[in-house]
XYZ file of C-alpha atoms in Angstrom:
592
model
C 2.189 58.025 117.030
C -0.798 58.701 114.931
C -0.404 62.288 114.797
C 3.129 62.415 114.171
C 2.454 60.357 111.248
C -0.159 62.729 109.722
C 2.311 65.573 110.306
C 5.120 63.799 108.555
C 2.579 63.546 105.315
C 1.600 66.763 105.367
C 5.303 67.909 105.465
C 6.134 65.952 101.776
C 2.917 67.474 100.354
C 4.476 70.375 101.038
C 7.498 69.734 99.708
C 6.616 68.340 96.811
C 4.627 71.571 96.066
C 7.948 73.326 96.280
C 9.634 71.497 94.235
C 7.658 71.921 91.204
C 6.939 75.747 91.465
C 10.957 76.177 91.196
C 10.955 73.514 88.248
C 8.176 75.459 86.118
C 7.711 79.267 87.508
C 5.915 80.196 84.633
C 2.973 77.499 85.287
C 2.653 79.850 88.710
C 2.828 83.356 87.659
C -0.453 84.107 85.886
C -0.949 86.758 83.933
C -4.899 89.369 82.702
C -3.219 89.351 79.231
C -2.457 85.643 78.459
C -5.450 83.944 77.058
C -6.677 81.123 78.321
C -5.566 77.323 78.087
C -7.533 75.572 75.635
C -7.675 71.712 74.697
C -8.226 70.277 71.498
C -8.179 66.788 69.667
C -5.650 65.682 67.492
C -6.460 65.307 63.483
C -4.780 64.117 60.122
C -5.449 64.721 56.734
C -4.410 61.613 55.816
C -7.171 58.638 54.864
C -7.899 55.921 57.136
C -6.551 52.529 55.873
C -7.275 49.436 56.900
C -3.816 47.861 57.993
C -5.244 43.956 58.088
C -4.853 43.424 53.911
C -1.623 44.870 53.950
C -0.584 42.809 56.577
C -1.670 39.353 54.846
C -1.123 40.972 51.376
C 3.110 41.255 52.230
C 2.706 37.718 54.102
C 1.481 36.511 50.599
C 4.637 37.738 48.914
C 6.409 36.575 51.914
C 5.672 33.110 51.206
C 5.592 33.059 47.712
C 9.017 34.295 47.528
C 9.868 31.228 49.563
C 7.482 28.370 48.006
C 8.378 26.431 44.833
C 6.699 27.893 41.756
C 3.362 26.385 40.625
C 3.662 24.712 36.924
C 0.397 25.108 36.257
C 0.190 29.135 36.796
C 0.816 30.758 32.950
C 2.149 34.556 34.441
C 4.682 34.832 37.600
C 4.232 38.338 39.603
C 7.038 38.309 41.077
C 10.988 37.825 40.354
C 11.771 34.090 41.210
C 15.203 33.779 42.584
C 17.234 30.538 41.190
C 16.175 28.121 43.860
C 12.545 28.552 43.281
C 13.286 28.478 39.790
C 15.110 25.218 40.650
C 13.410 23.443 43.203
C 11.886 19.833 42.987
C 8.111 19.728 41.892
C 6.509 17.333 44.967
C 3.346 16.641 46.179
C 0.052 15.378 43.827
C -0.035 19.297 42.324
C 1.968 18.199 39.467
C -0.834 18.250 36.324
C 0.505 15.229 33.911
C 2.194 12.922 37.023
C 0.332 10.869 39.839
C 3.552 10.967 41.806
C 4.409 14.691 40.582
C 7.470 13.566 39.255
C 7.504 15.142 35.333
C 7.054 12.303 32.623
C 10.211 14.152 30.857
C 12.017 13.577 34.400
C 11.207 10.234 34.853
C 14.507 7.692 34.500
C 13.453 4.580 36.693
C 9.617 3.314 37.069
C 9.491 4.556 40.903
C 10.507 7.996 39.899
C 13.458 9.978 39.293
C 17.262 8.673 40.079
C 20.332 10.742 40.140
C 23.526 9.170 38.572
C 26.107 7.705 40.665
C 30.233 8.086 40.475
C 29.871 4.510 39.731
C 28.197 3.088 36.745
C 26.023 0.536 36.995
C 27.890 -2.448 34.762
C 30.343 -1.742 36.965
C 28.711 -2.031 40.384
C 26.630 -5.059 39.067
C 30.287 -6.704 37.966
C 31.807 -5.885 41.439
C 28.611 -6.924 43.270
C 28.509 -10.245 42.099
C 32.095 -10.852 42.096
C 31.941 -10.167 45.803
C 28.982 -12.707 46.361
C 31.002 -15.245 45.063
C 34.825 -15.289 45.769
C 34.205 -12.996 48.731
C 36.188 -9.464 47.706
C 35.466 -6.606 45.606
C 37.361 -3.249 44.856
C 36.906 -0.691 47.155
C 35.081 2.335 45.572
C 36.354 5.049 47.970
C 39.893 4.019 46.909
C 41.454 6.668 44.862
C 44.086 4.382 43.174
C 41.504 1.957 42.193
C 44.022 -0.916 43.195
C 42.792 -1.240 46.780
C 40.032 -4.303 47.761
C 37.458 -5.551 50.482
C 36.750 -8.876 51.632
C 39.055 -12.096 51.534
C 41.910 -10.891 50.212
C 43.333 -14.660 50.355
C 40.671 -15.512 47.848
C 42.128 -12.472 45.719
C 45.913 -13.623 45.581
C 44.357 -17.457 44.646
C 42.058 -16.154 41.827
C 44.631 -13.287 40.328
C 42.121 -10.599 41.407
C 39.391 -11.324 38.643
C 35.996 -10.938 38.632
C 32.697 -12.598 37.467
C 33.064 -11.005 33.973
C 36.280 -11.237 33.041
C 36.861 -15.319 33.578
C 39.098 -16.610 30.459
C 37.175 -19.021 28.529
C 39.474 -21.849 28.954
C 38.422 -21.576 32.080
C 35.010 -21.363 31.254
C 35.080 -24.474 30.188
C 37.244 -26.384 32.488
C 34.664 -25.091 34.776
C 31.690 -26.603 32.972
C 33.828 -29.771 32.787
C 33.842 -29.881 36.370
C 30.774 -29.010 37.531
C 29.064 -32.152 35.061
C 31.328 -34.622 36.617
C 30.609 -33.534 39.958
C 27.063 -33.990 39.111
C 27.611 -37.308 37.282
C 28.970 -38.945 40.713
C 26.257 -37.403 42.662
C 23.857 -39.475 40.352
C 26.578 -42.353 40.413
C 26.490 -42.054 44.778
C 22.512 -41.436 44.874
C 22.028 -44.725 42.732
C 23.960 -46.860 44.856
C 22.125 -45.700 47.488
C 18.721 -46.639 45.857
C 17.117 -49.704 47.064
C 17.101 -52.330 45.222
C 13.619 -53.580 46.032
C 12.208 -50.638 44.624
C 14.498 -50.882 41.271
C 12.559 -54.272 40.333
C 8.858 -52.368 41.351
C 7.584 -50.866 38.092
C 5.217 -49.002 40.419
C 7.821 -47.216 41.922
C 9.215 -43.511 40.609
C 12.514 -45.193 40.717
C 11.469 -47.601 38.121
C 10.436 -44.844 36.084
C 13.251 -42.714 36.165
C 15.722 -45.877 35.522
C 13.728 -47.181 32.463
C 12.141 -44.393 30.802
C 12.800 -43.917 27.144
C 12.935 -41.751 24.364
C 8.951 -40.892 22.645
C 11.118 -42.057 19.428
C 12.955 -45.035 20.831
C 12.155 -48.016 19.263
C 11.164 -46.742 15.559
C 14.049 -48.107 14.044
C 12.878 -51.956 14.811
C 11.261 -53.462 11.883
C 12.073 -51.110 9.601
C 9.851 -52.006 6.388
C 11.917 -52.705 4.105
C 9.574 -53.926 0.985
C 5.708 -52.642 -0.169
C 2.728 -54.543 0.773
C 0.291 -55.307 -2.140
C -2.183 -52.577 -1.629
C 1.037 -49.882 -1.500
C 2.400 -51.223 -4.934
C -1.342 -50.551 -6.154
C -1.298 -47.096 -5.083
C 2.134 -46.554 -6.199
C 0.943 -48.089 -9.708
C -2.216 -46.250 -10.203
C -0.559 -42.257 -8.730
C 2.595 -42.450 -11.634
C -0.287 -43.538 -14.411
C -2.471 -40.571 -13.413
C 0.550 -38.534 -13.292
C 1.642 -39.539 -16.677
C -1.555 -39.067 -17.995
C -1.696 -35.331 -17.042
C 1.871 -34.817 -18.047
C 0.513 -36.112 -21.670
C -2.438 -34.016 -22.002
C -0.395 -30.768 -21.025
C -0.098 -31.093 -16.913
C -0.342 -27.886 -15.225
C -0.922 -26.238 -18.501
C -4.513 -26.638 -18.765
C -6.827 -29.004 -20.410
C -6.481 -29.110 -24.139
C -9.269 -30.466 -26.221
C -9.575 -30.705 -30.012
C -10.404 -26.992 -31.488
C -14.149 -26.803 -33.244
C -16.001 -25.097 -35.055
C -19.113 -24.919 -36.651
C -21.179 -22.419 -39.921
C -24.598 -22.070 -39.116
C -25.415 -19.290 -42.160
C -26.098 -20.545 -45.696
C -22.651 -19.808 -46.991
C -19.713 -18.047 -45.822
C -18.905 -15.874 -49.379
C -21.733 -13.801 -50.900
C -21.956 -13.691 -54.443
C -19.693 -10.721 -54.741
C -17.139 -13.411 -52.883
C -16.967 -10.983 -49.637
C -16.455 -12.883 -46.437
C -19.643 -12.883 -43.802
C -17.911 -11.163 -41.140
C -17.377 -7.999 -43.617
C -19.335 -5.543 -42.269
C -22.373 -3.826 -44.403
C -21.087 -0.836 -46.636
C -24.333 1.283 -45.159
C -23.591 0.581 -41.680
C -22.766 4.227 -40.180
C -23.623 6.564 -36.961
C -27.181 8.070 -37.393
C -26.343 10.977 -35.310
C -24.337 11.607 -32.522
C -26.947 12.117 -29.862
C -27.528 8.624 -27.621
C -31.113 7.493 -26.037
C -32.128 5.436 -23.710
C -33.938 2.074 -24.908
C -37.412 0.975 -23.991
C -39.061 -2.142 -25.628
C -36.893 -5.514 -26.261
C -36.359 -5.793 -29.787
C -34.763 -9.419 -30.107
C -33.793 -11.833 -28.059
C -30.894 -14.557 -28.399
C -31.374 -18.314 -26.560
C -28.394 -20.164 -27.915
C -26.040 -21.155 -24.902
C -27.495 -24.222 -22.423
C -25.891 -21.941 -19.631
C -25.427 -18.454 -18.357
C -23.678 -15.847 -20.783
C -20.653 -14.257 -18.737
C -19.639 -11.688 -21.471
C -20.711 -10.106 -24.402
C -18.757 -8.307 -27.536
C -20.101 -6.201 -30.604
C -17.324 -6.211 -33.346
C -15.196 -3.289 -33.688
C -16.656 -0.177 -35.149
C -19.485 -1.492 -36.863
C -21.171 -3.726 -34.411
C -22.983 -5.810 -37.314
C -21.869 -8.919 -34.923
C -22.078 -10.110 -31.334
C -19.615 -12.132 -29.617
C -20.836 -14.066 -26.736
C -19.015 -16.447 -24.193
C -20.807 -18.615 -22.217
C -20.658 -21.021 -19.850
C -21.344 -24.180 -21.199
C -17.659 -23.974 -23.019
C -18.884 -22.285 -25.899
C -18.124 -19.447 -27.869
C -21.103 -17.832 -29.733
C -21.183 -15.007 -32.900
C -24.437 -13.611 -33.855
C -26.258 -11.872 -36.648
C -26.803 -7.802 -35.548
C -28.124 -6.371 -38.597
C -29.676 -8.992 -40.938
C -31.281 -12.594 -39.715
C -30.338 -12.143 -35.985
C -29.120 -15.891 -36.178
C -26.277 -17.248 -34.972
C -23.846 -17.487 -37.148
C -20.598 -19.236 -35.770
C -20.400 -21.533 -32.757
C -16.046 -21.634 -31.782
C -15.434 -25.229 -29.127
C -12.193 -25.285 -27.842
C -12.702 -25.294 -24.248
C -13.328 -27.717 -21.476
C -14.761 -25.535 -19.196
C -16.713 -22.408 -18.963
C -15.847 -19.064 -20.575
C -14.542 -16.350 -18.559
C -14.000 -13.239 -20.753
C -13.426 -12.468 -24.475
C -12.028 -9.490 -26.446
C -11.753 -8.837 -30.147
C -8.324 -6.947 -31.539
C -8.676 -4.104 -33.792
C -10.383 -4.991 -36.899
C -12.590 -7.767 -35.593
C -10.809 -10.254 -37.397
C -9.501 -12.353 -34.461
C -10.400 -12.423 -31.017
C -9.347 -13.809 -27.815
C -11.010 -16.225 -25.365
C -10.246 -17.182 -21.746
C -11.341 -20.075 -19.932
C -11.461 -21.596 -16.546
C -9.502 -24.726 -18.168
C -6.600 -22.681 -17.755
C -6.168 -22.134 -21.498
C -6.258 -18.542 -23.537
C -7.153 -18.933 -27.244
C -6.170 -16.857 -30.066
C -9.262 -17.340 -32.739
C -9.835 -16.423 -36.590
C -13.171 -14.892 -36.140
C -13.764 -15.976 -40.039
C -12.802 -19.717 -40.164
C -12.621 -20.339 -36.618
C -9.886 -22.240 -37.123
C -7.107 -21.721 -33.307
C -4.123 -19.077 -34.040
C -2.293 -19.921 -30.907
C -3.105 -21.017 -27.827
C -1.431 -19.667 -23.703
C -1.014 -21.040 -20.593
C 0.626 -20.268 -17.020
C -1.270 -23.255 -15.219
C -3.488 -20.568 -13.749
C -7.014 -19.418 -14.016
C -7.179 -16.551 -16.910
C -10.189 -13.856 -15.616
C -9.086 -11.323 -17.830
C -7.820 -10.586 -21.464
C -6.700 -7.514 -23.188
C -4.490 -6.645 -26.356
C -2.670 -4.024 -26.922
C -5.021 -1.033 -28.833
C -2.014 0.632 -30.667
C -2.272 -0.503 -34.063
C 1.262 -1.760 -34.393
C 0.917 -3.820 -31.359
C -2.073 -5.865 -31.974
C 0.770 -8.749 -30.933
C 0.907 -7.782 -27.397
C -1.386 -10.124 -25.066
C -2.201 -9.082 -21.501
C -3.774 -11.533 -19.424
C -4.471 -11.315 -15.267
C -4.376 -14.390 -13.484
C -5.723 -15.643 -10.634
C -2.471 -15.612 -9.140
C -1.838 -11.804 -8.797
C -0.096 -11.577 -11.905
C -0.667 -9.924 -15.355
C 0.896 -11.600 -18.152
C 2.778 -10.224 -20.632
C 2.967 -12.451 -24.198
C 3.913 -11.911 -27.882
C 2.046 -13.715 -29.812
C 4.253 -13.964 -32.733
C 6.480 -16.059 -30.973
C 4.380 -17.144 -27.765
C 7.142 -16.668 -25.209
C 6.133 -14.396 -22.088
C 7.886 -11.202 -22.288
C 6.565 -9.416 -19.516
C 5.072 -10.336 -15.622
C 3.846 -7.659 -13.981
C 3.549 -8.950 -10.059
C 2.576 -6.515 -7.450
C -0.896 -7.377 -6.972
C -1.968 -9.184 -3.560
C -5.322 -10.988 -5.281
C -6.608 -12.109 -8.244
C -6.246 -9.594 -11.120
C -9.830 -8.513 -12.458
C -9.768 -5.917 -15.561
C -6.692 -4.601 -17.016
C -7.937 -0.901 -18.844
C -5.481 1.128 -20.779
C -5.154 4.713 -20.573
C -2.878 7.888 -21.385
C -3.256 7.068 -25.092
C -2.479 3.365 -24.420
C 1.156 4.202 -22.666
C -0.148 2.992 -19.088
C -2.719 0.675 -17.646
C -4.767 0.225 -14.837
C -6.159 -2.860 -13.164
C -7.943 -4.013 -10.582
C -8.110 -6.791 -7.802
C -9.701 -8.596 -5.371
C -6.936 -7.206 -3.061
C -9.399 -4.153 -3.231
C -6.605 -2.010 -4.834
C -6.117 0.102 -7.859
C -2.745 0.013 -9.550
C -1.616 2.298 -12.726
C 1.522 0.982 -14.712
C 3.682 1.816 -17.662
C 3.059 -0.416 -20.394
C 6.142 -2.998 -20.511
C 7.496 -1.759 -16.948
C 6.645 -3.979 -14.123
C 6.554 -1.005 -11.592
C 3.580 0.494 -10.264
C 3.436 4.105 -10.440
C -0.026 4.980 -8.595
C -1.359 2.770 -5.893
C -4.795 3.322 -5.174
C -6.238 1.807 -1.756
C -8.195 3.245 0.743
C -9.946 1.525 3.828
C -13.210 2.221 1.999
C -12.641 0.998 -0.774
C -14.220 -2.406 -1.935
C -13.421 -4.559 -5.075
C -13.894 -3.414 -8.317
C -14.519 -6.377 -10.936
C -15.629 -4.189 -13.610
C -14.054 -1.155 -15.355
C -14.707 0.745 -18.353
C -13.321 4.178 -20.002
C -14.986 6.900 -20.787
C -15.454 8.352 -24.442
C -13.450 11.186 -23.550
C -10.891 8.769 -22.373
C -10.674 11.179 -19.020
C -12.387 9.036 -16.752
C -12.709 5.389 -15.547
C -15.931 4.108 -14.187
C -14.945 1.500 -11.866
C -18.029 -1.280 -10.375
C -17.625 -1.189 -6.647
C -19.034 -4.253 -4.996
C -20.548 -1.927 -2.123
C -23.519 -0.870 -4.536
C -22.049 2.090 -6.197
C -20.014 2.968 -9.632
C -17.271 5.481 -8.711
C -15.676 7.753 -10.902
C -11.604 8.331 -11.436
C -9.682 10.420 -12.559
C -7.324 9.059 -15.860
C -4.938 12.601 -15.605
C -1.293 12.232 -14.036
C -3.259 12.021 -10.593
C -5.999 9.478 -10.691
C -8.101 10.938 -8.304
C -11.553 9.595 -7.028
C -14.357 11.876 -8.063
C -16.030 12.401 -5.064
C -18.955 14.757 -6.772
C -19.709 11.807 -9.347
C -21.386 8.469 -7.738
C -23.992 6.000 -9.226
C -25.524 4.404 -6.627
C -29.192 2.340 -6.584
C -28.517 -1.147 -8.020
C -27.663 -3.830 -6.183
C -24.205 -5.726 -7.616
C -22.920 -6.989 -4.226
C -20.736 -10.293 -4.992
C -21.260 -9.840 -8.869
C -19.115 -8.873 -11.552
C -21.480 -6.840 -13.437
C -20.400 -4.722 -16.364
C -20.818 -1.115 -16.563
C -20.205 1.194 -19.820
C -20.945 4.213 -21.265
C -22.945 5.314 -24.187
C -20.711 6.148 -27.250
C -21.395 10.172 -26.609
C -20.669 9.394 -22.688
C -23.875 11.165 -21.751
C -25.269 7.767 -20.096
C -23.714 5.214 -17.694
C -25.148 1.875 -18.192
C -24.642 -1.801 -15.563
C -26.416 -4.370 -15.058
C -27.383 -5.433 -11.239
C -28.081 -8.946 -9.598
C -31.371 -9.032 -9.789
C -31.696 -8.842 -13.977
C -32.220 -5.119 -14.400
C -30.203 -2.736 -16.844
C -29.848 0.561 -14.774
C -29.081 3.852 -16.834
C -27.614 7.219 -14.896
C -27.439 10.643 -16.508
C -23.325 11.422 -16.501
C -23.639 14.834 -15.472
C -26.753 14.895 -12.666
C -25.800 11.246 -11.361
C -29.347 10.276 -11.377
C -31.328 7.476 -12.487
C -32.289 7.904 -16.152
C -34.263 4.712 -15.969
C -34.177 0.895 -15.230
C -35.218 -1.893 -17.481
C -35.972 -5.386 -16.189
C -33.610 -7.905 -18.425
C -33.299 -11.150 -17.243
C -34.645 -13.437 -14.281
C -31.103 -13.940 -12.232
C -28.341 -11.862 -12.816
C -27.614 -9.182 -15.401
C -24.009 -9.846 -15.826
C -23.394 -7.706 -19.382
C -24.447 -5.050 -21.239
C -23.204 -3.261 -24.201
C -24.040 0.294 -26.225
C -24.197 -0.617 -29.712
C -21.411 1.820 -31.213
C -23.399 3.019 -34.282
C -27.208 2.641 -33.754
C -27.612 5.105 -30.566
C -30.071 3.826 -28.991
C -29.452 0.572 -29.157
C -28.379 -1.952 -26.381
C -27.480 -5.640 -25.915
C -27.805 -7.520 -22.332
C -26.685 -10.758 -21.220
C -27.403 -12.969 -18.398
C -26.850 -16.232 -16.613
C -30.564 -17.301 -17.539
C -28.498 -18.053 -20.838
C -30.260 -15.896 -22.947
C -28.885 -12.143 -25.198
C -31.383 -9.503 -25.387
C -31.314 -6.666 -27.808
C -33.247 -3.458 -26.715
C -34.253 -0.414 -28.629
C-alpha cells in the first residue's frame, strides 16, 4: 500500500509540471540572446512622511467641528456651522459664570429658564384656584372653556377663580369667617373651667382679665392745678413777658453809648476829628515787610476779634472786642483812643466801615447789627433776625452804600435796606453757618463761605447760586480776602493752608499757588494782602503774623505778635510798610 501511495504522488508532480509549461511556454523555451533575469528593489521619489500627525491633526478638526466653540478663544480656524455657533455654553469653562451660565443669560437665580405657553400670573391664578375649590382650566384645551377637577364645585362657584372673587363677596366672606371665630371663642370659654377662671395664677386668668397699657388713665382726671403748678405757671408767662418787652427773639437791646476820649471833637479850623490829615498820601507804591513793633494798643479787658483802618486814609483804627465794646484809635497823631461806641450786651463779632468812613457797622453775639455815626457815635439803625450775626458787609458801589448783607448763623445771608429797614433779600442755600460774604466781578456777584465747607458765588439781589464750590478736600474757610487786582480770592482753610481762587467766570482753585506753614486749625484767622498784592499776610494760633511772597509761595518772614491767638491783621493802605495785629490777649499792635 505504501508504494502505491508514493507512485500516486509522483504521478501529480508530474502533472502539475505539465500543466504549467502549457500555461507559460515562454518561461520554458530559453533563449543565448535574451539577457538574463535580474531583480531589483522598488523606489520613490517621493519624501517620507510621517502619517501619525496627520492622523491626530484631521481627528483634531474632526472634533472641533463637532464640539461647542470655546468663548474664551479670540480667532476661530475653522467655519463653525450654526449649531456650534448655537449650542449651550456648559461645564465650569465659562470665564465670568461659576455655573457657566452667561450673566447676560441669566433669568432665574439657579440659572437660565425658557418661557412657557403659559404665563406665570396665570398659572399662579389657576394653581391656587385649584388648591382651593378643587378645579382648574385645562391648559391642553384648545377652546380654553374645558376644566379639571370637581366640576360640581365649578357649576356651585360660577367657574371663578382665586383672583377674580367680587368684593361683595369679599366681604361677606370676611363677615363669616369672624363670626365663625367669635363662637369658637364663645364654645372654648364655656368649656374653660371655672376653677381656673377665679386662679389669678392661671393663663386663663390672664387672658380673661388683661387690659389695655392705657386703660385706666381716664380715672381721676385732674381737673384743677396744685399750688406748686400755679407757681410755675405764674413765674414761665412773667419771664415770657419780660422777653417779649425787651425785644424777644430779636436780641438784647441795651441803651446805645458813647464816650470822647480826645480833648475836643472840632479843631480850631472847626473840622471834625475823624477828617483825615490833608498830608496823608501813598509814599510809593512798593510794600515791605515790617520788623520792630512800633506801638502797641491795651484798651479792651478782653480779646480783640477784628480790626478796621478807615477807608483810604487809614489815620484811624476800628477795633471790636469782646468785652461788648467798640474801640477807634489814633493812627497818625497821639495813638490814643479816641472813641469808645457801647451798645452791645455781648461780645463783638465783626465790624465794617461803608465808603467814606463815616459810619460803620457792628455785629454782635446779642443778636443785634448796629448801624453807627463814626463821628458822634450816636445808633443810625439797628437789625435783627433772632439769629447770631458772624458776618457784615455793605454794598461797595457808591450808590448803594444802603444795601446791608449780613450771614447768619442759620445758613442765611440777609438782605436789608437800610433806609427803610425792611429785609429785601434772603439768600438760603447754604447748609451751615455763613462765614464771609466777599464781592467780586466789579461788585455784581458775591461769594461766601460756610461751615458747610462749601463755596458759593451769587448775583447780587438773586437768591440763586451760580457756582458751587465743594470738594471732599476741602475744609472750612472762615476767612477771605480779595486781591488788589481783584482776580483772586485768598480763602483761610482750616487744614493749615491759604488757597488761592480764581474770581474769572470759572472760579477755579489755583492749584500752583498754596501758603502753607502756620498753624490756624479751629481759628478764624484773617488773611490779606499788601496794597501792591506782592505779600500775603495771616495771623496763626499761636500769636505769629506770617508773610508769603505772592509769586514764589514762600515764607517772606514770621513775626511773633501776641501770646494766644493772632486773630487779625491789617496792611495799612498808605504807609507801605506798615501793619496792625490784633489778638485775644486784648491788646493792638502796630509794626513797622
Amino acid at each position: 500500500m505504501d508504494l502505491l501511495q508514493t507512485y500516486k504522488d509522483q504521478n501529480d508532480e508530474d502533472s502539475g509540471e505539465l500543466e504549467d509549461r502549457t500555461e507559460n511556454p515562454i518561461s520554458t523555451t530559453s533563449s543565448p540572446e535574451a539577457s538574463p533575469p535580474r531583480l531589483l528593489a522598488a523606489k520613490s521619489a517621493a519624501p517620507k512622511v510621517d502619517d501619525t500627525m496627520l492622523a491626530l491633526t484631521v481627528a483634531q478638526a474632526h472634533q472641533a467641528h463637532s464640539r461647542p466653540i470655546d468663548p474664551v478663544q479670540h480667532v476661530v480656524a475653522f467655519n463653525p456651522t450654526y449649531d456650534q455657533l448655537w449650542a449651550p455654553i456648559v461645564g465650569p469653562a465659562h470665564p465670568y459664570a461659576k455655573d457657566g451660565i452667561a450673566q447676560g443669560m441669566r433669568n432665574h437665580k439657579l440659572g437660565f429658564v425658557e418661557d412657557a405657553s403659559i404665563e406665570s400670573f396665570v398659572f399662579d391664578e389657576q394653581y391656587n384656584t385649584f388648591h382651593k375649590y378643587g378645579y382648574a382650566a385645562d391648559p391642553s384645551a384648545s377652546a380654553g372653556n374645558n376644566y379639571v377637577g370637581d366640576l360640581d364645585a365649578l357649576q356651585k362657584n360660577d367657574a371663578i377663580s382665586v383672583y377674580n372673587i367680587p368684593q361683595h363677596e369679599q366681604k361677606k366672606r370676611k363677615i363669616e369667617k369672624k363670626e365663625t371665630e367669635k363662637e369658637e371663642g364663645n364654645d372654648q370659654e364655656e368649656n374653660v373651667d371655672k376653677i381656673e377662671l377665679q386662679n389669678p395664677a392661671t393663663d386663663t386668668w390672664l387672658m380673661k382679665n388683661r387690659k389695655s397699657p392705657w386703660a385706666g388713665k381716664k380715672e381721676g382726671l385732674q381737673t384743677e392745678l396744685t399750688e406748686e403748678q400755679k407757681k410755675y405757671a405764674e413765674e414761665y408767662a412773667k419771664k415770657k413777658g419780660e422777653e417779649r418787652e425787651r425785644g424777644g427773639e430779636k436780641g438784647e437791646i441795651l441803651p446805645d453809648k458813647s464816650t470822647f476820649h480826645g480833648k475836643e471833637e472840632r479843631d480850631y479850623q472847626g473840622r471834625s476829628w475823624i477828617a483825615p490829615p490833608k498830608d496823608a498820601k501813598a509814599n510809593n507804591d512798593h510794600c515791605y515787610i515790617p520788623k520792630r513793633l512800633v506801638h502797641t494798643w491795651s484798651g479792651h479787658t478782653k480779646g480783640v476779634s477784628a480790626i478796621r483802618f478807615f477807608p483810604k486814609h487809614g489815620h484811624l483804627l476800628l477795633s471790636a472786642g469782646m468785652d461788648t465794646k467798640v474801640k477807634i484809635w489814633d493812627v497818625f497823631n497821639s495813638g490814643k483812643c479816641m472813641r469808645t461806641y457801647m451798645g452791645h450786651s455781648k461780645a463783638v463779632r465783626d465790624i465794617w466801615f461803608c465808603n467814606d468812613g463815616t459810619k460803620f457797622l457792628t455785629a454782635g453775639y446779642d443778636k443785634n447789627i448796629k448801624y453807627w455815626d463814626t463821628e458822634t457815635g450816636q445808633v443810625i439803625s439797628t437789625f435783627s433776625t433772632g439769629k447770631i450775626p458772624y458776618v457784615v458787609r455793605l454794598n461797595p458801589d457808591d450808590d448803594k452804600q444802603n444795601i446791608l448783607l449780613a450771614g447768619m448763623s442759620d445758613k442765611k445771608i440777609v438782605q436789608w435796606d437800610m433806609n427803610t429797614g425792611q429785609i429785601t433779600q434772603e439768600y438760603d442755600q447754604h447748609l451751615g453757618a455763613v462765614n464771609t460774604i466777599t464781592f467780586v466781578d466789579n461788585n455784581r456777584r458775591f461769594v461766601t463761605s460756610s461751615d458747610d465747607k462749601s463755596l458759593r458765588v451769587w448775583e447780587f439781589g438773586i437768591p440763586v447760586v451760580i457756582k458751587y464750590i465743594s470738594e471732599p478736600h476741602m475744609h472750612s474757610m472762615p476767612s477771605i480776602s480779595l486781591h488788589p487786582s481783584t482776580n483772586y480770592l485768598a480763602a483761610q482753610s482750616l487744614d493749615n493752608q491759604i488757597l488761592i481762587y480764581s474770581t474769572r467766570e470759572r472760579f477755579q482753585l489755583n492749584k500752583k499757588k498754596r501758603f502753607a506753614g502756620h498753624i490756624v486749625a479751629g481759628y478764624a484767622c484773617q488773611v490779606n494782602f499788601s496794597p501792591d498784592g506782592r505779600f500775603v499776610m495771616s495771623g496763626d494760633g499761636e500769636g505769629k503774623c506770617w508773610f508769603w511772597d505772592w509769586k514764589t509761595c514762600r515764607v517772606f518772614r514770621t513775626l511773633k505778635c501776641h501770646e494766644g491767638v493772632c486773630i487779625g491783621c491789617e496792611w495799612h493802605p498808605l504807609e507801605q510798610s506798615k501793619v496792625a495785629t490784633c489778638g485775644w490777649d486784648g491788646l493792638i499792635k502796630y509794626w513797622d
